[in-house]
PDB file of C-alpha atoms in Angstrom:
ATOM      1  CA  UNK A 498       2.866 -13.876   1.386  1.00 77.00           C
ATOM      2  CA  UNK A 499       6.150 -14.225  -0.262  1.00 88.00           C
ATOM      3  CA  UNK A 500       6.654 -10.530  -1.057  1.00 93.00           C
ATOM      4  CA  UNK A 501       5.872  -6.684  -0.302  1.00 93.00           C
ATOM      5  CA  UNK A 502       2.978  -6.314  -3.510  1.00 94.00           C
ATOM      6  CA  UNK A 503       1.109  -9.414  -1.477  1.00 93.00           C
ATOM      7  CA  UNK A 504       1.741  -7.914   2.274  1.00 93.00           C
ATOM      8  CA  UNK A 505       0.590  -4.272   0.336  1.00 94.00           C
ATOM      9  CA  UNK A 506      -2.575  -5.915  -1.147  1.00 92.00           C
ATOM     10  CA  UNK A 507      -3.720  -7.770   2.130  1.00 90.00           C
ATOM     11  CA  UNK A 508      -3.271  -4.060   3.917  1.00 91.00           C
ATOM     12  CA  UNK A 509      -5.474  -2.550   1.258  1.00 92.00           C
ATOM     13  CA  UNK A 510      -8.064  -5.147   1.143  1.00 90.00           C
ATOM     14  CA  UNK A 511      -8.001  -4.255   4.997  1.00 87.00           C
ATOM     15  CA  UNK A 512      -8.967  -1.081   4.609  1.00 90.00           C
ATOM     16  CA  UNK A 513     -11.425  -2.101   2.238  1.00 91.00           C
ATOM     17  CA  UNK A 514     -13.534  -4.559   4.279  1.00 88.00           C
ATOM     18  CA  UNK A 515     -13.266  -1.821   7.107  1.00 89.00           C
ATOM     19  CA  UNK A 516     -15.083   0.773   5.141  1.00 93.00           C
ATOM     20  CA  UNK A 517     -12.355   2.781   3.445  1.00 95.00           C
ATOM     21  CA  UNK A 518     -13.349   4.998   0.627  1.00 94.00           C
ATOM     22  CA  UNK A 519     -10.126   7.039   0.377  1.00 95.00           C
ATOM     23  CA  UNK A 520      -6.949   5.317   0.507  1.00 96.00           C
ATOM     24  CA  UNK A 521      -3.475   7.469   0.912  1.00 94.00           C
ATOM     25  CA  UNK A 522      -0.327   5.431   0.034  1.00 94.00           C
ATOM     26  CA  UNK A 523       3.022   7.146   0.415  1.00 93.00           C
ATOM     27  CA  UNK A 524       6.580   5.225  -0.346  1.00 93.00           C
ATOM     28  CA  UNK A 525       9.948   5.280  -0.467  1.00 91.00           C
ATOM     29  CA  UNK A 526      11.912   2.761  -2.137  1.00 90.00           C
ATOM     30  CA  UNK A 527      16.138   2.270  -2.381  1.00 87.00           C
ATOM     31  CA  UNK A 528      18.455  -0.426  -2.073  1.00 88.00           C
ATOM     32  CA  UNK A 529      18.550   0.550   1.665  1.00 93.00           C
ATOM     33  CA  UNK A 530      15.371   0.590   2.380  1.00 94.00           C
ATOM     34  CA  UNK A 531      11.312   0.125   1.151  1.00 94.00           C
ATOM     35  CA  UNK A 532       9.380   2.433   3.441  1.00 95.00           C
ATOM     36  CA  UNK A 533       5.118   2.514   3.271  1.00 95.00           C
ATOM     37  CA  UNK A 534       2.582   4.562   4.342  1.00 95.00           C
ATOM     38  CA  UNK A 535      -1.163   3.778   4.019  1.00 95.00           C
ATOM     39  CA  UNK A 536      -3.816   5.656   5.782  1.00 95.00           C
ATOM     40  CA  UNK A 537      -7.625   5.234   5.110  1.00 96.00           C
ATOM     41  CA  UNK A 538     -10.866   6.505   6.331  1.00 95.00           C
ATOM     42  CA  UNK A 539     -12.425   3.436   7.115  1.00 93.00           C
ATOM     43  CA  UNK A 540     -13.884   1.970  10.647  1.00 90.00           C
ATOM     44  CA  UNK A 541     -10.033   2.158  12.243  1.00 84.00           C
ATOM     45  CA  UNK A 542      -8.965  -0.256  14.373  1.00 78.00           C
ATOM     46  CA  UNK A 543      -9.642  -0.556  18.526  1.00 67.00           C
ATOM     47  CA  UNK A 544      -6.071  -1.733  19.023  1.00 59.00           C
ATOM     48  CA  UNK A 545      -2.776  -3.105  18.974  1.00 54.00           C
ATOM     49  CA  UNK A 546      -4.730  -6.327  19.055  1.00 54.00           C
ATOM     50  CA  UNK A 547      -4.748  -6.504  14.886  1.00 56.00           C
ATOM     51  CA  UNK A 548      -1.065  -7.695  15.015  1.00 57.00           C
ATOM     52  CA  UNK A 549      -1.990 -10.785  16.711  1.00 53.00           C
ATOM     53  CA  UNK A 550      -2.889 -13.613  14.600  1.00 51.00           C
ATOM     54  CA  UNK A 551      -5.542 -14.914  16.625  1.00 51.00           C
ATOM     55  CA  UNK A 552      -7.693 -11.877  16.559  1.00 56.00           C
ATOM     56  CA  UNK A 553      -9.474 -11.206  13.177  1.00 53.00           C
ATOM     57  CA  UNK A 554     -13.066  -9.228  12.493  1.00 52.00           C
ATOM     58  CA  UNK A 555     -13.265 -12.231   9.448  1.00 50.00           C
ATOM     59  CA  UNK A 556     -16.200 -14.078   9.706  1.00 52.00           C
ATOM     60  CA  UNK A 557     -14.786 -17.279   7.627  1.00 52.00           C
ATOM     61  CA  UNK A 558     -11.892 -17.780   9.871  1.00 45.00           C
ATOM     62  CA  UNK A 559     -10.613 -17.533  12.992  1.00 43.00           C
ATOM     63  CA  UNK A 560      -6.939 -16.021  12.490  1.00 43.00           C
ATOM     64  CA  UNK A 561      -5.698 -13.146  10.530  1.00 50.00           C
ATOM     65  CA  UNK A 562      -2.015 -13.759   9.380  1.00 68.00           C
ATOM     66  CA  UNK A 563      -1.078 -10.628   7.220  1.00 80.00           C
ATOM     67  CA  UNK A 564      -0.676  -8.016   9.481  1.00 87.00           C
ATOM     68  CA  UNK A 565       1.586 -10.258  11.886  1.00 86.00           C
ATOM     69  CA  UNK A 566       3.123 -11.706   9.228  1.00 89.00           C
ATOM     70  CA  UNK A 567       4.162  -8.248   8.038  1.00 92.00           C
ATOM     71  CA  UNK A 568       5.215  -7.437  11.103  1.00 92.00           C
ATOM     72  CA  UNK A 569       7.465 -10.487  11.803  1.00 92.00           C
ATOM     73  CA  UNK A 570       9.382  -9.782   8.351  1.00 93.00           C
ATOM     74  CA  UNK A 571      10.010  -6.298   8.789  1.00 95.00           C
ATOM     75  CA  UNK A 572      11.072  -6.793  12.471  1.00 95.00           C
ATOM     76  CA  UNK A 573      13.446  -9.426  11.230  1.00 95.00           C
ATOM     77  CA  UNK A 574      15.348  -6.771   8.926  1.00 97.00           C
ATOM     78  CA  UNK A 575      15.549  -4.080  11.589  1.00 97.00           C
ATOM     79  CA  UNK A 576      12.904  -2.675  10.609  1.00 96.00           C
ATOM     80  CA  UNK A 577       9.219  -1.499  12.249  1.00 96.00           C
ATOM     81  CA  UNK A 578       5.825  -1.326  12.271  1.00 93.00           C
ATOM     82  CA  UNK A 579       2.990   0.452  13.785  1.00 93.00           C
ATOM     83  CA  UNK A 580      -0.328   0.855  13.070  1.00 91.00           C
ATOM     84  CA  UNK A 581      -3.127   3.547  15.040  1.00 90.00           C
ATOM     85  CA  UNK A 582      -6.612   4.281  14.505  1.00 89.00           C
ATOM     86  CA  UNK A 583      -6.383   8.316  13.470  1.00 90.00           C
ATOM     87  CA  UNK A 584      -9.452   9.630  15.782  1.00 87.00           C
ATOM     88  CA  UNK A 585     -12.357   8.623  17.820  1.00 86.00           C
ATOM     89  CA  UNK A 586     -14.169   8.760  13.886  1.00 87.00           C
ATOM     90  CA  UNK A 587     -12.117   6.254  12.673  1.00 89.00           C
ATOM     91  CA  UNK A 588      -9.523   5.565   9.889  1.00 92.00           C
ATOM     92  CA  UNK A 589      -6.128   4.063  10.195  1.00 92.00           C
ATOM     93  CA  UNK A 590      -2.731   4.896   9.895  1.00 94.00           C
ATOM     94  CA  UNK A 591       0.091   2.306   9.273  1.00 94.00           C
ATOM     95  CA  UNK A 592       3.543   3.067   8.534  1.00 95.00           C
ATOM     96  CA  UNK A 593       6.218   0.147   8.333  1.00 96.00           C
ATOM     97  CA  UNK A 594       9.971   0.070   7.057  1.00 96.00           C
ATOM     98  CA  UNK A 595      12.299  -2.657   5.512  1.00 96.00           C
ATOM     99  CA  UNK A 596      16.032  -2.787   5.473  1.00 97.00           C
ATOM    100  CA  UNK A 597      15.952  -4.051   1.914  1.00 95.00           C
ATOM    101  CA  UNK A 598      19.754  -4.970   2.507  1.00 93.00           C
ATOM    102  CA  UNK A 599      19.668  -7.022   5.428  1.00 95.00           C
ATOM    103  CA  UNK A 600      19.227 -11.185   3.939  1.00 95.00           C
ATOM    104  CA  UNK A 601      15.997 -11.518   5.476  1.00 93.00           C
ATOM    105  CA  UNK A 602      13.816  -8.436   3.405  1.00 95.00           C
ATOM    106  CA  UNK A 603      11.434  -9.776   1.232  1.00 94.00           C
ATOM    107  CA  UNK A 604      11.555  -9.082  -2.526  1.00 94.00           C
ATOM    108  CA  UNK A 605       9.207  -6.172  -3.278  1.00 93.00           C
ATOM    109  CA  UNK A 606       7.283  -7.979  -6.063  1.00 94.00           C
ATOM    110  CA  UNK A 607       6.108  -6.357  -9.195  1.00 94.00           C
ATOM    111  CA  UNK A 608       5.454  -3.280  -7.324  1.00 92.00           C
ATOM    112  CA  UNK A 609       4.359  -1.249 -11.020  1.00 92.00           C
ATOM    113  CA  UNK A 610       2.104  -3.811 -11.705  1.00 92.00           C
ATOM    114  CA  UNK A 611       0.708  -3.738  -7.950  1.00 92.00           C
ATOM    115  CA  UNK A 612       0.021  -0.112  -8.287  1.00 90.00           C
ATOM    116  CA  UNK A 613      -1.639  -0.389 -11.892  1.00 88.00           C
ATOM    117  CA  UNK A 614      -3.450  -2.901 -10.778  1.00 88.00           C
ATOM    118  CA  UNK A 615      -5.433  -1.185  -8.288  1.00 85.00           C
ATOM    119  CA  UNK A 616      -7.097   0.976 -10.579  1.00 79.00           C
ATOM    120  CA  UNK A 617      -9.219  -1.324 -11.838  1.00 80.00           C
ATOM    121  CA  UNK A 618      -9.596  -3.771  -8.670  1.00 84.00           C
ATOM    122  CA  UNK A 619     -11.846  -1.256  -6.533  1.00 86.00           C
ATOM    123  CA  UNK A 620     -12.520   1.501  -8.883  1.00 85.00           C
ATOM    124  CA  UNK A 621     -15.199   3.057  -6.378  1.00 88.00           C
ATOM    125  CA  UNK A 622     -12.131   4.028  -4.031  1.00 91.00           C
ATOM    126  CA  UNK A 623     -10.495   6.895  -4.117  1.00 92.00           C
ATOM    127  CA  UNK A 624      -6.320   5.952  -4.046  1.00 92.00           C
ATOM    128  CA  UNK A 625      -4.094   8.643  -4.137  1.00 91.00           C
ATOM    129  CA  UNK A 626      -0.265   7.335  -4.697  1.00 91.00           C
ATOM    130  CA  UNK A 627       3.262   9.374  -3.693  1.00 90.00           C
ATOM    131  CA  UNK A 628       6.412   8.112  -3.959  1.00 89.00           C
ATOM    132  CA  UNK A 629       9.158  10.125  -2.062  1.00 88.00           C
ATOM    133  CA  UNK A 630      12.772   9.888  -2.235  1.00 80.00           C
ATOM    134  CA  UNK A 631      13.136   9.882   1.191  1.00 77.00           C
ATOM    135  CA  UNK A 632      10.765   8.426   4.123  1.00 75.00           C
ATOM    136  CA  UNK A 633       9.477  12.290   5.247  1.00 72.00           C
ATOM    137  CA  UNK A 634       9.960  14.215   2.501  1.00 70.00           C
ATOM    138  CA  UNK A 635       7.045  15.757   0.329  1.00 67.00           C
ATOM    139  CA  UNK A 636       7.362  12.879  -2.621  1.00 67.00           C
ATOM    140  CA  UNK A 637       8.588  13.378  -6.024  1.00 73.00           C
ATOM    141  CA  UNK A 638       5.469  11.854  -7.767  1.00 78.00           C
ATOM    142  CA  UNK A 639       1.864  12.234  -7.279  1.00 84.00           C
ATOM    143  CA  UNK A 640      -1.313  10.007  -8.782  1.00 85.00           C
ATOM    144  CA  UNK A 641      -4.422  10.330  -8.168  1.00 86.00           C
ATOM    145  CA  UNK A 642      -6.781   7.730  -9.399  1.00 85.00           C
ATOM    146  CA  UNK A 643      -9.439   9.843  -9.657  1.00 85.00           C
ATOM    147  CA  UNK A 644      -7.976  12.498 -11.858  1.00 84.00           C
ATOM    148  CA  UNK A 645      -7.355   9.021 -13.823  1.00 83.00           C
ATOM    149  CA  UNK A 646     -10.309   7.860 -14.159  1.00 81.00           C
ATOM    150  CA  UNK A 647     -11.893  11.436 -15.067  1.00 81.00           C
ATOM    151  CA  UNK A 648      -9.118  11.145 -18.111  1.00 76.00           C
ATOM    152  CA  UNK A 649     -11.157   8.116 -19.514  1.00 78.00           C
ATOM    153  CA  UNK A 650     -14.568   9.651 -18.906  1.00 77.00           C
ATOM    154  CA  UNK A 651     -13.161  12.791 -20.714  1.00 72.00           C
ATOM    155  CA  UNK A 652     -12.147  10.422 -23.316  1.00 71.00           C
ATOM    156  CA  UNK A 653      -8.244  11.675 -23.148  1.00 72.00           C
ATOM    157  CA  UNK A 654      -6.974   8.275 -22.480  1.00 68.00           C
ATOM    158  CA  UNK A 655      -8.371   4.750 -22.533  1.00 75.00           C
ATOM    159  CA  UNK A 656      -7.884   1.698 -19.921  1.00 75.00           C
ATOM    160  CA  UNK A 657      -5.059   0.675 -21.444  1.00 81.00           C
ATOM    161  CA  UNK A 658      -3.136   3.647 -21.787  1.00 81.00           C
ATOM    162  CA  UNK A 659      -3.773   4.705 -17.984  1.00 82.00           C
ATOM    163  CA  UNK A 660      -2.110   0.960 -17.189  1.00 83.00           C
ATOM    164  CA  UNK A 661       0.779   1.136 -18.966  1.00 87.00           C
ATOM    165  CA  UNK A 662       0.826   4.914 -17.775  1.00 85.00           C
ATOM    166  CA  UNK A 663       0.701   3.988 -14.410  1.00 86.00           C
ATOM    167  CA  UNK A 664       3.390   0.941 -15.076  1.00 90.00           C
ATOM    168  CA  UNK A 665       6.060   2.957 -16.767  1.00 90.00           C
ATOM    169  CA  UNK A 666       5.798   5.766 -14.258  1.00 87.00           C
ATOM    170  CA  UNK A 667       6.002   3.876 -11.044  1.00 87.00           C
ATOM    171  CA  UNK A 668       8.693   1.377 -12.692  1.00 89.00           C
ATOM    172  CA  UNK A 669      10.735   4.901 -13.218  1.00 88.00           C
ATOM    173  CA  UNK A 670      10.218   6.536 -10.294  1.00 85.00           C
ATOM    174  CA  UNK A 671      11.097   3.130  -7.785  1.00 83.00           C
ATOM    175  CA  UNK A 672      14.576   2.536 -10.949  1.00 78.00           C
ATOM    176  CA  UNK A 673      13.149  -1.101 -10.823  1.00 64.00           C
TER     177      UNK A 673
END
């Protein structure tokens, strides 16, 4: 995966194939620092044992390589990972930072693009997006995709318009 839109689709796809019908993504993005947040209600995960690349729940191979590999290149900056199932019921939390300034951080990608992507790749789950200014804080920007998508059914906006919506604000909000 050559940068953080790739690593952030292979985490969401994860949640996905476990189950996940709500997705919550918070970030925080600066020349310091890219900072994610993703917790779902899907199956969760039984371990620590998802970070190595030799254990997978895929039934068409036998390694998994994204969730080491984002752990390898966010280690390499400084930075940190961690991952834990959120109750005995199940969903998953994982939280990982990036010291975007150290010569090792990935690019980010076309992050807006990422983000108005998703409302059309898996438009039965429920993604709610924040970005915050800083990695704790209570986020400056809010989307739900499911106020979204009852904008189109209402007939306020079209496909279109909720892309480039979603595009301009997110390119905004990150300065990209």
């Amino acid at each position: 995966m050559k940068d953080l839109a790739d690593h952030l689709f292979d985490i969401l796809e994860n949640s996905i194939n476990a189950g996940a019908s709500r997705v919550v993504m918070k970030i925080a993005y600066n020349k310091s620092y890219f900072f994610c947040a993703i917790t779902d209600n899907g199956k969760g995960i039984s371990g620590q044992e998802v970070l190595d690349p030799f254990v997978t729940s895929r039934t068409t191979r036998r390694v998994g390589l994204g969730l080491p590999l984002l752990k390898k290149a966010v280690e390499d900056t400084g930075g940190y990972l961690n991952i834990r199932r959120i109750d005995e019921k199940g969903g998953t939390e994982l939280k990982f930072k990036m010291f975007m300034s150290h010569i090792d951080a990935k690019p980010t990608g076309d992050l807006p693009r990422f983000f108005s992507d998703l409302f059309y790749a898996w438009p039965e789950i429920s993604f709610q997006l924040f970005i915050l200014k800083e990695e704790e804080d209570n986020g400056v920007l809010s989307l739900d995709y499911q106020v979204l998508r009852d904008e189109i059914d209402n007939g306020t906006m079209d496909y279109i318009g909720i892309r480039k919506y979603i595009y301009s604000v997110i390119q905004e909000e990150l300065n990209l």
